[in-house]
mmCIF file of C-alpha atoms and ligand atoms in Angstrom:
data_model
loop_
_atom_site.group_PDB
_atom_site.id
_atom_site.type_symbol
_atom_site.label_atom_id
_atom_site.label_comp_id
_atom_site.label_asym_id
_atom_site.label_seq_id
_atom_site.Cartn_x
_atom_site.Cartn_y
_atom_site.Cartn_z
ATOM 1 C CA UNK A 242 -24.977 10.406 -8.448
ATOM 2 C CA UNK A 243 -26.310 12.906 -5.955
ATOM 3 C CA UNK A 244 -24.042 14.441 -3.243
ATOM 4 C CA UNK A 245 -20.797 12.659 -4.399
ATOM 5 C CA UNK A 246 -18.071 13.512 -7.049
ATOM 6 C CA UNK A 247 -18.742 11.556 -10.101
ATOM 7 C CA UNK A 248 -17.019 7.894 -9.302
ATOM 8 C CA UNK A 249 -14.215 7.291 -12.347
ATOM 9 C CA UNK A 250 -15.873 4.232 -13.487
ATOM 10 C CA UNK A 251 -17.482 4.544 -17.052
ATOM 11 C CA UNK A 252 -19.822 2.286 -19.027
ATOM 12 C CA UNK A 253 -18.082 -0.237 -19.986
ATOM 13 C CA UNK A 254 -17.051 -0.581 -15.937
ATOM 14 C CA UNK A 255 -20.449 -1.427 -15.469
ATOM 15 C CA UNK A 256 -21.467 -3.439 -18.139
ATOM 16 C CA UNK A 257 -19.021 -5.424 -17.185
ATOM 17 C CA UNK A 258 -20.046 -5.363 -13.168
ATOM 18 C CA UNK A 259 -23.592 -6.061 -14.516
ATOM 19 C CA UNK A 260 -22.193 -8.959 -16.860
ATOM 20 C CA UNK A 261 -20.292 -10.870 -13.489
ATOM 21 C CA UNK A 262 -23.529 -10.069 -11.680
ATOM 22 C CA UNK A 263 -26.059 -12.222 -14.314
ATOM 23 C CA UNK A 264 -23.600 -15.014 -14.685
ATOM 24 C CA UNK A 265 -22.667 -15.475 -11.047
ATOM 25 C CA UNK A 266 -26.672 -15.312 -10.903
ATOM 26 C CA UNK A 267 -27.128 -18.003 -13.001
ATOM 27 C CA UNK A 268 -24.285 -20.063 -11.658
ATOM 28 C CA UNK A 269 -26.280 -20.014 -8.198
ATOM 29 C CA UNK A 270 -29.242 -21.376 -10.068
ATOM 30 C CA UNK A 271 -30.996 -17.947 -10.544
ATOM 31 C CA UNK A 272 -32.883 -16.814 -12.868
ATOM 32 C CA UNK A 273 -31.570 -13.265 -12.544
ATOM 33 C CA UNK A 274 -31.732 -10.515 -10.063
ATOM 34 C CA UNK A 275 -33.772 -7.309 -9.295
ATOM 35 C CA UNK A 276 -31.955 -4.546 -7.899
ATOM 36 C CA UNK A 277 -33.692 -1.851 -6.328
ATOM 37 C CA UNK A 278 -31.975 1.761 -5.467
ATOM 38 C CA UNK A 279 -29.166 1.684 -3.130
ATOM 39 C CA UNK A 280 -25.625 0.429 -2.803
ATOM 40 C CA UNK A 281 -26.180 -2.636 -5.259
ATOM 41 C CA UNK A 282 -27.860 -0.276 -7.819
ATOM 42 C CA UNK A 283 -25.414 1.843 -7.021
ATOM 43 C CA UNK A 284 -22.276 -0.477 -7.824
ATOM 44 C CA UNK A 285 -24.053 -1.958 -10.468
ATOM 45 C CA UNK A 286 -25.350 1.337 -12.846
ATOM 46 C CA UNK A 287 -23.766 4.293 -11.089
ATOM 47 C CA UNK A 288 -27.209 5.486 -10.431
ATOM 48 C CA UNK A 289 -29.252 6.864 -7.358
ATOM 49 C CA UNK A 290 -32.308 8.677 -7.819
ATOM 50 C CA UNK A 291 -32.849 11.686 -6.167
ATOM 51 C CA UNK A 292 -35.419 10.191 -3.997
ATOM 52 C CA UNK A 293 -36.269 7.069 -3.356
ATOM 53 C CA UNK A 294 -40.485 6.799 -3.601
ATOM 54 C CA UNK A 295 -42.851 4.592 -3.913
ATOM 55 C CA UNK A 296 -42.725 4.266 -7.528
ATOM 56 C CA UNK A 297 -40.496 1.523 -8.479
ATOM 57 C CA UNK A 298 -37.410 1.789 -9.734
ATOM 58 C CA UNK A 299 -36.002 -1.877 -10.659
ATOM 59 C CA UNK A 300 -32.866 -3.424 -12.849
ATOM 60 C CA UNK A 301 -33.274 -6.420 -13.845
ATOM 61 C CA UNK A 302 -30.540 -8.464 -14.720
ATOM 62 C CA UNK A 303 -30.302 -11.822 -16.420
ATOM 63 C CA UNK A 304 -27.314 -14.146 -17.788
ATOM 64 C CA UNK A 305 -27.814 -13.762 -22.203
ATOM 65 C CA UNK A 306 -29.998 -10.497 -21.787
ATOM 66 C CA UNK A 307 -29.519 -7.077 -21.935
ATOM 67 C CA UNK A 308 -30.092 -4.850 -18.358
ATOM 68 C CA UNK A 309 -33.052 -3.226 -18.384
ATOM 69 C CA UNK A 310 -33.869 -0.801 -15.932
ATOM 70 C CA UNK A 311 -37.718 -0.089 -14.771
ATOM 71 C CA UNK A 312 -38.234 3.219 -13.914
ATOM 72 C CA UNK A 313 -41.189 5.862 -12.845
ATOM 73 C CA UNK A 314 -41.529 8.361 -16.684
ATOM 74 C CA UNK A 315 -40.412 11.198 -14.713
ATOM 75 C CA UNK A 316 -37.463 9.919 -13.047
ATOM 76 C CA UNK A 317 -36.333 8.361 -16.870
ATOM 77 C CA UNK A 318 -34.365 11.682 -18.013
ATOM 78 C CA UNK A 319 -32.095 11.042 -14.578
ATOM 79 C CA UNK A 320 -31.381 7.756 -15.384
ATOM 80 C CA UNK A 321 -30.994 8.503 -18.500
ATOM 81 C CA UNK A 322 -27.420 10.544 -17.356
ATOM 82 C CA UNK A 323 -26.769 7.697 -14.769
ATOM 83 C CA UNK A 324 -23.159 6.574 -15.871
ATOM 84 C CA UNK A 325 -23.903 3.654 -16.308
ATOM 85 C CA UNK A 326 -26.899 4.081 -18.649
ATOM 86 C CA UNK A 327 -24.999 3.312 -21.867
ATOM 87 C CA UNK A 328 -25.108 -0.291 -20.567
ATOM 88 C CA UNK A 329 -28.643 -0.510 -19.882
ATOM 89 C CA UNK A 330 -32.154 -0.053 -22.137
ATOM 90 C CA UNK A 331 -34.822 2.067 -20.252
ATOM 91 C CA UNK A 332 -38.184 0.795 -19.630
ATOM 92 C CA UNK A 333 -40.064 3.360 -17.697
ATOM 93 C CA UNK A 334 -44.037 3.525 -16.471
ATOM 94 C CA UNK A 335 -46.010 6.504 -16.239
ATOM 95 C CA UNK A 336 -48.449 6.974 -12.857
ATOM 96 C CA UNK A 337 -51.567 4.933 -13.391
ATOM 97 C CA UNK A 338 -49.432 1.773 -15.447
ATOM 98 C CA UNK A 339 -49.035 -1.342 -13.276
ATOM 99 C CA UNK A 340 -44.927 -1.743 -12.625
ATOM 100 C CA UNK A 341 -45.338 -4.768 -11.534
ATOM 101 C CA UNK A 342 -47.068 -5.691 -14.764
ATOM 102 C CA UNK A 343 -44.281 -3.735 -16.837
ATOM 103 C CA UNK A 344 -41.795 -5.668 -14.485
ATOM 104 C CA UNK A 345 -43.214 -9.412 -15.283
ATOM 105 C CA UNK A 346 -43.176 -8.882 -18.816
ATOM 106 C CA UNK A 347 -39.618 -9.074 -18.686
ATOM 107 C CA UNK A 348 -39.224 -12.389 -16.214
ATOM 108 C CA UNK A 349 -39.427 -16.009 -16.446
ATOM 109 C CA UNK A 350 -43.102 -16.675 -14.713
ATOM 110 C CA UNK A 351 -41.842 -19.657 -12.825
ATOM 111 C CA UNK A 352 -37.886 -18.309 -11.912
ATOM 112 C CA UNK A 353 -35.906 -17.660 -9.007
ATOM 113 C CA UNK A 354 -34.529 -14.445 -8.355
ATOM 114 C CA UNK A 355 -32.269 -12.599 -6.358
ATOM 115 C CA UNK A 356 -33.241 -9.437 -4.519
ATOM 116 C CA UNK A 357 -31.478 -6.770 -3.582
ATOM 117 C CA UNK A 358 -32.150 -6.504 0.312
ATOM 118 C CA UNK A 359 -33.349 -3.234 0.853
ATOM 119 C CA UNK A 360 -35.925 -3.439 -2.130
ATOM 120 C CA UNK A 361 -39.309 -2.389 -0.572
ATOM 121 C CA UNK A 362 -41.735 -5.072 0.301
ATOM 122 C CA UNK A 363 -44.680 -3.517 -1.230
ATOM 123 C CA UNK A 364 -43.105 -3.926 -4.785
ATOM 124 C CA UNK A 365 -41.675 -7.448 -4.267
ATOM 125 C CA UNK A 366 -45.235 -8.784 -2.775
ATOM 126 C CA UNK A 367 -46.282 -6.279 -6.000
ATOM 127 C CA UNK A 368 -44.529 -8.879 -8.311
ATOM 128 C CA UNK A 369 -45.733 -12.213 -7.145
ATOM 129 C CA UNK A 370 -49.011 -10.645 -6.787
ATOM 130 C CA UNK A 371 -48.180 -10.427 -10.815
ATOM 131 C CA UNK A 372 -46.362 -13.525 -11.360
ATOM 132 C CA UNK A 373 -47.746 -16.315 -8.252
ATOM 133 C CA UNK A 374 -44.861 -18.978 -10.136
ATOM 134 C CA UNK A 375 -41.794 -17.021 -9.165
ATOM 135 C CA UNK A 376 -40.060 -17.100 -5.804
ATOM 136 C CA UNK A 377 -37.070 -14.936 -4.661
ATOM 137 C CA UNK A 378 -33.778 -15.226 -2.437
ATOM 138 C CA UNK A 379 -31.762 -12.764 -0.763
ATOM 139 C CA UNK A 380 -29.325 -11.142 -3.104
ATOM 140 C CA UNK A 381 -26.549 -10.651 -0.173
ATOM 141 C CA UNK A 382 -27.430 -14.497 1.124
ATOM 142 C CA UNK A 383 -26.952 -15.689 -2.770
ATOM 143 C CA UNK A 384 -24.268 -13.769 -3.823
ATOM 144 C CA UNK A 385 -22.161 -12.582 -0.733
ATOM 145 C CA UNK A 386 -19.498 -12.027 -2.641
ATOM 146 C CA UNK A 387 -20.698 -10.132 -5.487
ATOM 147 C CA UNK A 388 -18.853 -6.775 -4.442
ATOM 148 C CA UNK A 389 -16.249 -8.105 -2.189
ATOM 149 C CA UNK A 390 -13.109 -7.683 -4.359
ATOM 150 C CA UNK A 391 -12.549 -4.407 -5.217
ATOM 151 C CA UNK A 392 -10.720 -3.440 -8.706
ATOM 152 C CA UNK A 393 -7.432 -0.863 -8.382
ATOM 153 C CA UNK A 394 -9.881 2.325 -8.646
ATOM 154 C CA UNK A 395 -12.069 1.684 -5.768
ATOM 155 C CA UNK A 396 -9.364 0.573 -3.923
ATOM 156 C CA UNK A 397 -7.682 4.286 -4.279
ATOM 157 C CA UNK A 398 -11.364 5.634 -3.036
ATOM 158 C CA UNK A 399 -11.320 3.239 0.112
ATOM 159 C CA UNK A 400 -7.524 4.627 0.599
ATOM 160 C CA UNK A 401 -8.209 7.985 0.161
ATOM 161 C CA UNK A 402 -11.541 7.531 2.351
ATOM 162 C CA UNK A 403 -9.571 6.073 4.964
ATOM 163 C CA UNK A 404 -6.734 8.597 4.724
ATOM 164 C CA UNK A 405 -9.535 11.556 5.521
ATOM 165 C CA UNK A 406 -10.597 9.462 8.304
ATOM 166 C CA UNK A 407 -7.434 9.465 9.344
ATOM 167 C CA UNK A 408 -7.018 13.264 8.987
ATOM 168 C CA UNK A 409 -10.107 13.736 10.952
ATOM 169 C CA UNK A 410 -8.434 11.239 13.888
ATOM 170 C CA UNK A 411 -5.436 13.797 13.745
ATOM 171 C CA UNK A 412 -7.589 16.854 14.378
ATOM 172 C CA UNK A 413 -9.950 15.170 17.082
ATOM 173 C CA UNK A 414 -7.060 14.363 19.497
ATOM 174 C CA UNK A 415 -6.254 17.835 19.824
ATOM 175 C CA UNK A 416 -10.029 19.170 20.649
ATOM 176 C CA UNK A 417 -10.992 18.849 24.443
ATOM 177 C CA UNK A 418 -12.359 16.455 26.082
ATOM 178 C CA UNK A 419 -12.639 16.493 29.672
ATOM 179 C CA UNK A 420 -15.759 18.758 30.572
ATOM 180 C CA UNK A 421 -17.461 18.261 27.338
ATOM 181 C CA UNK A 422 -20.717 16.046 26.036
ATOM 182 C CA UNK A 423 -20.225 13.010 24.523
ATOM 183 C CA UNK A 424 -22.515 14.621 21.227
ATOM 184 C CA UNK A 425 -20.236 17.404 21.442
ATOM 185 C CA UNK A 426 -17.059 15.324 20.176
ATOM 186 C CA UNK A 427 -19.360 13.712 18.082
ATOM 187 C CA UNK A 428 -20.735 17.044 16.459
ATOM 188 C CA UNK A 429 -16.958 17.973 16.027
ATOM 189 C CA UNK A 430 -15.856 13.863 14.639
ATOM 190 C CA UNK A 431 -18.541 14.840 11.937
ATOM 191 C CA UNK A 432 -17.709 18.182 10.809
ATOM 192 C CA UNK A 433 -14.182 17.302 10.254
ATOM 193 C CA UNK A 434 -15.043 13.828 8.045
ATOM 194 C CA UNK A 435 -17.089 16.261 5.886
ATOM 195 C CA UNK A 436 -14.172 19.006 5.775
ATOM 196 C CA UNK A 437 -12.060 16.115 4.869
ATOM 197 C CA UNK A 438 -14.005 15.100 1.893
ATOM 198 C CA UNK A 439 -16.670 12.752 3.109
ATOM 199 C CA UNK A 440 -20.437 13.592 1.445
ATOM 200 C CA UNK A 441 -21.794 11.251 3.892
ATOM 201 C CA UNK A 442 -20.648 10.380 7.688
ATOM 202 C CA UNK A 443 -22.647 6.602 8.681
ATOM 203 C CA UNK A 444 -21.558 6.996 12.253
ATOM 204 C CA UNK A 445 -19.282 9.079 15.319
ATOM 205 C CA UNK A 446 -19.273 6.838 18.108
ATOM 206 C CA UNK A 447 -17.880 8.977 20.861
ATOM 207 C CA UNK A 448 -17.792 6.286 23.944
ATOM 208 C CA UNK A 449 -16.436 7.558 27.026
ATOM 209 C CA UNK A 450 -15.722 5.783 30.571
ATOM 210 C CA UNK A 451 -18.803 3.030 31.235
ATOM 211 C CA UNK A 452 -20.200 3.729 28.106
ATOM 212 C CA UNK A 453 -16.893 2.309 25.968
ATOM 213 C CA UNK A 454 -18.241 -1.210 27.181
ATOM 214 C CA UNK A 455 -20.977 -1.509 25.466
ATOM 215 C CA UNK A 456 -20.198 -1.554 21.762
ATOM 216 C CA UNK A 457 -23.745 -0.592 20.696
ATOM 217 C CA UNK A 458 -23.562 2.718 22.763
ATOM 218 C CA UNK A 459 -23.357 5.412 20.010
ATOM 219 C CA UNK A 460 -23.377 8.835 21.838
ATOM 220 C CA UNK A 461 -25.150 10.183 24.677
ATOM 221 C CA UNK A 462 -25.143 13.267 27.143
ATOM 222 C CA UNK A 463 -22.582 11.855 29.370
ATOM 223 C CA UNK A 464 -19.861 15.280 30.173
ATOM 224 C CA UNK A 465 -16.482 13.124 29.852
ATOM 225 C CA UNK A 466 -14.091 13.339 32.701
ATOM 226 C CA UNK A 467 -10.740 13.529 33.122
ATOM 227 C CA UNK A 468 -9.171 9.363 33.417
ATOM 228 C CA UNK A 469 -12.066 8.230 31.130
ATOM 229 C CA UNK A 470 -11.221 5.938 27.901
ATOM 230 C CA UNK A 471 -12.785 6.863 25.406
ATOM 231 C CA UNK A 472 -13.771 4.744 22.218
ATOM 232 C CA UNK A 473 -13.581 6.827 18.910
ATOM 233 C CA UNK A 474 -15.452 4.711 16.278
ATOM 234 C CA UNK A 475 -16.007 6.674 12.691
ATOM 235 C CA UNK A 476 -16.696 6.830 9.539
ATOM 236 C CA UNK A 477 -19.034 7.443 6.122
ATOM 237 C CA UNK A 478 -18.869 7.606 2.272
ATOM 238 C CA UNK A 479 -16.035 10.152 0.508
ATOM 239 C CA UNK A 480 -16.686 10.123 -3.419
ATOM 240 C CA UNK A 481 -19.311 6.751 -3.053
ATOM 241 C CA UNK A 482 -16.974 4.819 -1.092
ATOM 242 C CA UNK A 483 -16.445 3.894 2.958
ATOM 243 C CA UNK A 484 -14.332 4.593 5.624
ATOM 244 C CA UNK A 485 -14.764 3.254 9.365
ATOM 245 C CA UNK A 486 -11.545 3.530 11.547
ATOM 246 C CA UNK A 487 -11.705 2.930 15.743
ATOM 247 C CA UNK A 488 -9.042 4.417 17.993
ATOM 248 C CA UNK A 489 -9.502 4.753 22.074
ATOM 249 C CA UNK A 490 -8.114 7.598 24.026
ATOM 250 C CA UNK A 491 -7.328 8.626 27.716
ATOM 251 C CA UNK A 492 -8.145 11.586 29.233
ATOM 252 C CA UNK A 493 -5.177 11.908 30.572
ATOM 253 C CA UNK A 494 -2.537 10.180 31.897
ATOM 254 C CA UNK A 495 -4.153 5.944 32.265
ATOM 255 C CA UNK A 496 -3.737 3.693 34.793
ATOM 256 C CA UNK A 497 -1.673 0.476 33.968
ATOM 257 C CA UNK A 498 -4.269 -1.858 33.712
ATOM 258 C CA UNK A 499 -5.562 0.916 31.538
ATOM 259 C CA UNK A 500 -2.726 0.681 29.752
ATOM 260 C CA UNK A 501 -2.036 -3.549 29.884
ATOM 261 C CA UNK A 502 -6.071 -3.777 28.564
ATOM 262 C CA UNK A 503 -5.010 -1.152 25.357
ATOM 263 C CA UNK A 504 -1.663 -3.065 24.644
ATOM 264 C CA UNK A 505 -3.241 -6.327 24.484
ATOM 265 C CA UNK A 506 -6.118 -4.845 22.059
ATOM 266 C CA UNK A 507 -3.688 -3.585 20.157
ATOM 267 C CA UNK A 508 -1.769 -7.310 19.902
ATOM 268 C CA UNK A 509 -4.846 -8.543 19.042
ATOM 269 C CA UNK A 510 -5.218 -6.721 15.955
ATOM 270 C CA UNK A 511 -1.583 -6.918 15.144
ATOM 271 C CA UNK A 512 -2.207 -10.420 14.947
ATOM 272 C CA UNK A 513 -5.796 -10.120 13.271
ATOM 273 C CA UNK A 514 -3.852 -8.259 10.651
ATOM 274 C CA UNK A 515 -1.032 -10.437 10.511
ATOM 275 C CA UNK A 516 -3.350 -13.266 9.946
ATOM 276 C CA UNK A 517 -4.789 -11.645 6.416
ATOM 277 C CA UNK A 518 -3.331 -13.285 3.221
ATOM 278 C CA UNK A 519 -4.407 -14.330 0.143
ATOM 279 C CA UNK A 520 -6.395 -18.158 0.970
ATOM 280 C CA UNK A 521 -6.820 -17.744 4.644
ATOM 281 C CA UNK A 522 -10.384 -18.285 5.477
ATOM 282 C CA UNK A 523 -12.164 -15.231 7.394
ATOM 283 C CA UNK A 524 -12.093 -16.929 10.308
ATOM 284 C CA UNK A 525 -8.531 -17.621 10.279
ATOM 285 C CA UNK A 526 -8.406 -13.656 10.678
ATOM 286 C CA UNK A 527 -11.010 -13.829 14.025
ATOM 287 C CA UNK A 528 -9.128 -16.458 15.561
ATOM 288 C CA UNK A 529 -5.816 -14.663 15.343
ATOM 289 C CA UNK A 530 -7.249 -11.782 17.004
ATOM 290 C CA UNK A 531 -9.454 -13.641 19.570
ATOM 291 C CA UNK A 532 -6.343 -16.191 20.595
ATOM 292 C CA UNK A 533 -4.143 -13.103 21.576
ATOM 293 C CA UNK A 534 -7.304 -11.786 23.947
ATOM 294 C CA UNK A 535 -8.515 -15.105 25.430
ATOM 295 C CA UNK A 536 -4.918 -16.364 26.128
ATOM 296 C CA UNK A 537 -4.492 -13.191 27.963
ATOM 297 C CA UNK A 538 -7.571 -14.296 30.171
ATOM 298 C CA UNK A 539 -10.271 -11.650 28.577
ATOM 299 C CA UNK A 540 -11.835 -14.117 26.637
ATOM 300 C CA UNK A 541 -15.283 -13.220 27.503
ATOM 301 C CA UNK A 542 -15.194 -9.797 27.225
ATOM 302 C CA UNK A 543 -14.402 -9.819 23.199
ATOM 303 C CA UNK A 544 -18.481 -9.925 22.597
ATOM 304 C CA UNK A 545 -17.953 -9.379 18.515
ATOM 305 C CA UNK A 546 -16.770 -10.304 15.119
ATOM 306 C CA UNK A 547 -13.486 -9.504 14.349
ATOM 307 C CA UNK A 548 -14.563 -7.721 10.784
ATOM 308 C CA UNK A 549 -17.092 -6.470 8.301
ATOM 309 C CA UNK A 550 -16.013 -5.991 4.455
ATOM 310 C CA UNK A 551 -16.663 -1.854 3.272
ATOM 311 C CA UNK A 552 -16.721 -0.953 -0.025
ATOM 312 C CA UNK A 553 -19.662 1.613 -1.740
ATOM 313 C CA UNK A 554 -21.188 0.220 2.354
ATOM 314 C CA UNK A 555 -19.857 0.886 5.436
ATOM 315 C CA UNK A 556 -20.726 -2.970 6.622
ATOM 316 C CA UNK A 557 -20.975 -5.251 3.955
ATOM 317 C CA UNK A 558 -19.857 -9.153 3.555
ATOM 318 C CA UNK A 559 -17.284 -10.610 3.913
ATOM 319 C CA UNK A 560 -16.757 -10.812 7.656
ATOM 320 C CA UNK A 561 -14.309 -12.064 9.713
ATOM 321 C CA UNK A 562 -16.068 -14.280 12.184
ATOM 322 C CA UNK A 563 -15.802 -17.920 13.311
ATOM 323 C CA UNK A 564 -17.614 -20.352 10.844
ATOM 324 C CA UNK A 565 -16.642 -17.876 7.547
ATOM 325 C CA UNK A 566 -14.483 -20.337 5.786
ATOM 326 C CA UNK A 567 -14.494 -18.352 2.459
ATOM 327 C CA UNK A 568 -10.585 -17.438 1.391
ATOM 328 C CA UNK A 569 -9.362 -13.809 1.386
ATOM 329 C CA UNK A 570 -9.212 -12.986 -1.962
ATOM 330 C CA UNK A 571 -6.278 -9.975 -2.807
ATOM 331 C CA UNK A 572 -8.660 -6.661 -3.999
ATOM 332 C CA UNK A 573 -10.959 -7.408 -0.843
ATOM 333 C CA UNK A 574 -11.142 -5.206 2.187
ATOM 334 C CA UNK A 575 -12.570 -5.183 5.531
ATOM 335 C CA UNK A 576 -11.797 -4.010 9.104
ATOM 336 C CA UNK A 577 -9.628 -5.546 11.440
ATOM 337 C CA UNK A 578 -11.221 -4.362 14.857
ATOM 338 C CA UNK A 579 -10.716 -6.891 18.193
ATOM 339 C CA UNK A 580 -12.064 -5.247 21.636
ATOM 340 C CA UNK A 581 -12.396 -5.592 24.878
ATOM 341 C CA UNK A 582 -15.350 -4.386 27.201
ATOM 342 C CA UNK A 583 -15.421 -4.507 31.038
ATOM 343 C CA UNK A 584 -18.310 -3.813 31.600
ATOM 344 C CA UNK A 585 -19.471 -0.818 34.098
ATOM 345 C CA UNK A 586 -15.412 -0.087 33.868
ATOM 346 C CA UNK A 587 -14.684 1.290 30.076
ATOM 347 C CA UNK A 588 -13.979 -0.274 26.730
ATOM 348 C CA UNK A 589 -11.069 -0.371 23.903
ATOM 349 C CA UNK A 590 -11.783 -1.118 20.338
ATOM 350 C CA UNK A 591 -8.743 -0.312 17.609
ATOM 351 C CA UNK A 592 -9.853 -0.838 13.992
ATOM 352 C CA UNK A 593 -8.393 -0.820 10.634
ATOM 353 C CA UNK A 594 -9.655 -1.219 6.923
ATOM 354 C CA UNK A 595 -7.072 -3.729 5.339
ATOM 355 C CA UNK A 596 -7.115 -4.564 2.404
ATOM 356 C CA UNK A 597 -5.713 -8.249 0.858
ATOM 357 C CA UNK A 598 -2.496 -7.606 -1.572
ATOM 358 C CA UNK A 599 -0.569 -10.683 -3.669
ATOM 359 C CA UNK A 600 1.460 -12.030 -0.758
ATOM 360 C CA UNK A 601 -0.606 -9.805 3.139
ATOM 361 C CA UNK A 602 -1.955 -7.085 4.000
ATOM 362 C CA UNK A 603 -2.100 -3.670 3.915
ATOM 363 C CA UNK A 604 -3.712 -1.225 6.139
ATOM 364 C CA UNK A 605 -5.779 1.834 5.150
ATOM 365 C CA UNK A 606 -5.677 3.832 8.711
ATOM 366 C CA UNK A 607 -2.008 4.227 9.642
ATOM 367 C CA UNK A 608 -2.688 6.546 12.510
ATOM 368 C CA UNK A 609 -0.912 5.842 15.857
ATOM 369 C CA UNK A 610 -1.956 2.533 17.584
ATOM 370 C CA UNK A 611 0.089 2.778 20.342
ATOM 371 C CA UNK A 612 -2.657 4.766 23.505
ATOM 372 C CA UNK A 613 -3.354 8.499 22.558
ATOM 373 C CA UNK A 614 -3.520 10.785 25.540
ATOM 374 C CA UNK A 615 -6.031 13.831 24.998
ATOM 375 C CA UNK A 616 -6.830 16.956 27.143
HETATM 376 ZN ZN1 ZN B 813 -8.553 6.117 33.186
HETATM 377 ZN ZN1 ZN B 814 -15.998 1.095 13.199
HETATM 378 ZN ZN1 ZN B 815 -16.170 -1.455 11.631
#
């Protein structure tokens, strides 16, 4: 893997990820699936080319069959290291061969298969240009589960992910605020992920004042003043696997409504996590959270899910939204991560990874929820 320290999964880890992949496949009436790079190919082989091109790269995986991964002739000695390569025979193509020719040869003309999502749509219109019979389905929409429970190894990478998250929350509440740009506590969220370990930071969502009410705001040049809240929202990959904790802050001392609007959030996802135990549904975990902030009268201004899974993503299935009736499961994790956003006034968002154990929960951030005061 590029960027990352080598993940402690060997072969037979994967063969036996690829193995619950085909039969789950089949058991949704697939024929198999076709996984192009990224997280799936990643969970699945180990592997990530150095660059992803327009030559395709493609496993293909079918219940009965060995994997076999397609792959451009001069990416094959790569691959050929992946860690999960053991596990998997090599088919590669050299410029001027037809993949998608290559690629048919090894599918049922008339199947149905699963594909990853972010496999390019030039190959997969490629492959029924090859084979008109087969027809494909969304690999997250078939198999949302596929990576949702995590075995004891990854779940010591999401700890020690979130721990450095944490870390980083521990340094950024002693950097100033008031006076400075909103990319400025940004620029310093990021540098401290990556001195704590992460290869990769997905997002610093430094949200100060008006801004904290709108969830999608990300950073901007507003100079933060003293009495703004501030939403902290961060997180990335540390050795292949996510992190993605929220906290908000006060510049300051905070007014009490300031302060009544933070406790409740915070009551909210005591509750949200309260609510997580093996054969609750998802939603069971939403509608903890949501009760404590609608029976508190701020109903409307909770405008999101409660939770997104994380694993080798940052947002990934399961989530924790009304409607989601499938069970926790103990080895899954996701966030826990209620809100509340008045809008043109400021925002508070407090967020967890927690991750399903025999009998609750247990929480990968363990940095203060109670309101943070910064300079
Ligand atoms: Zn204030
Ligand atoms: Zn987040
Ligand atoms: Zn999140």
């Amino acid at each position: 893997m590029t960027g990352t320290a080598p993940a402690p999964f060997t072969a037979d880890d994967y063969r036996a990820r690829m193995d619950r992949a085909a039969r789950q496949a089949a058991g949704a009436g697939l024929a198999g699936l076709l996984v192009a790079p990224g997280p799936d190919l990643v969970w699945l082989t180990g592997y990530t080319p150095t660059a992803v091109t327009e030559r395709l790269t493609l496993l293909v995986l079918a219940a009965g069959r060995e994997p076999v991964l397609v792959v451009p002739t001069l990416e094959a000695p790569d691959a050929e290291h992946a860690p999960g390569a053991p596990a998997i025979t090599l088919r590669d193509w050299t410029d001027g061969k037809d993949p998608y020719a290559v690629t048919a040869a090894l599918l049922d003309a008339d199947g149905r298969f699963g594909v990853s999502d972010n496999a390019w749509a030039m190959h997969l219109l490629g492959l029924q240009r090859a084979l008109p019979g087969t027809s494909y389905a969304s690999l997250t929409e078939a198999l949302p589960m596929l990576r949702a429970v995590k075995d004891a190894a990854e779940l010591d990478l999401l700890a020690a992910a979130g721990a450095a998250a944490d870390a980083a929350f521990e340094e950024i509440r002693k950097v100033p605020f008031a006076g400075r740009r909103e990319t400025d506590v940004a620029a310093d969220l990021a540098a401290l992920l990556r001195r704590f370990g992460h290869s990769q930071v997905d997002f610093t969502i430094v949200a100060s004042g008006p801004n904290g009410a709108n969830p999608h705001h990300e950073i901007g040049d507003r100079v933060i003043e003293r009495g703004d809240m501030v939403v902290l929202d961060f997180g990335g990959l540390k050795d292949g696997y996510g992190s993605d904790t929220s906290r908000t802050v006060h510049v300051g001392e905070p007014t009490d409504e300031e302060r009544r609007v933070h406790d409740l959030v915070r009551e909210a996802q005591e509750a949200g996590f309260s609510a997580v135990r093996p054969g609750a549904a998802c939603q069971d975990v939403d509608r903890a959270a949501r009760a404590v902030i609608a029976d508190a009268g701020y109903g409307e201004y909770f405008i999101h899910r409660t939770g997104h899974g994380i694993g080798v993503t940052t947002h990934e299935p399961p989530y924790m939204i009304e409607g989601e009736e499938q069970p926790l499961v103990p080895g899954m994790c996701f966030s826990v991560e209620p809100g509340v956003y008045l809008p043109g006034r400021f925002g508070v968002r407090i967020e967890d990874i927690v991750t399903v154990t025999g009998d609750g929960g247990r929480r990968l951030n363990n940095t203060a929820r109670e309101m943070v005061t910064v300079d």
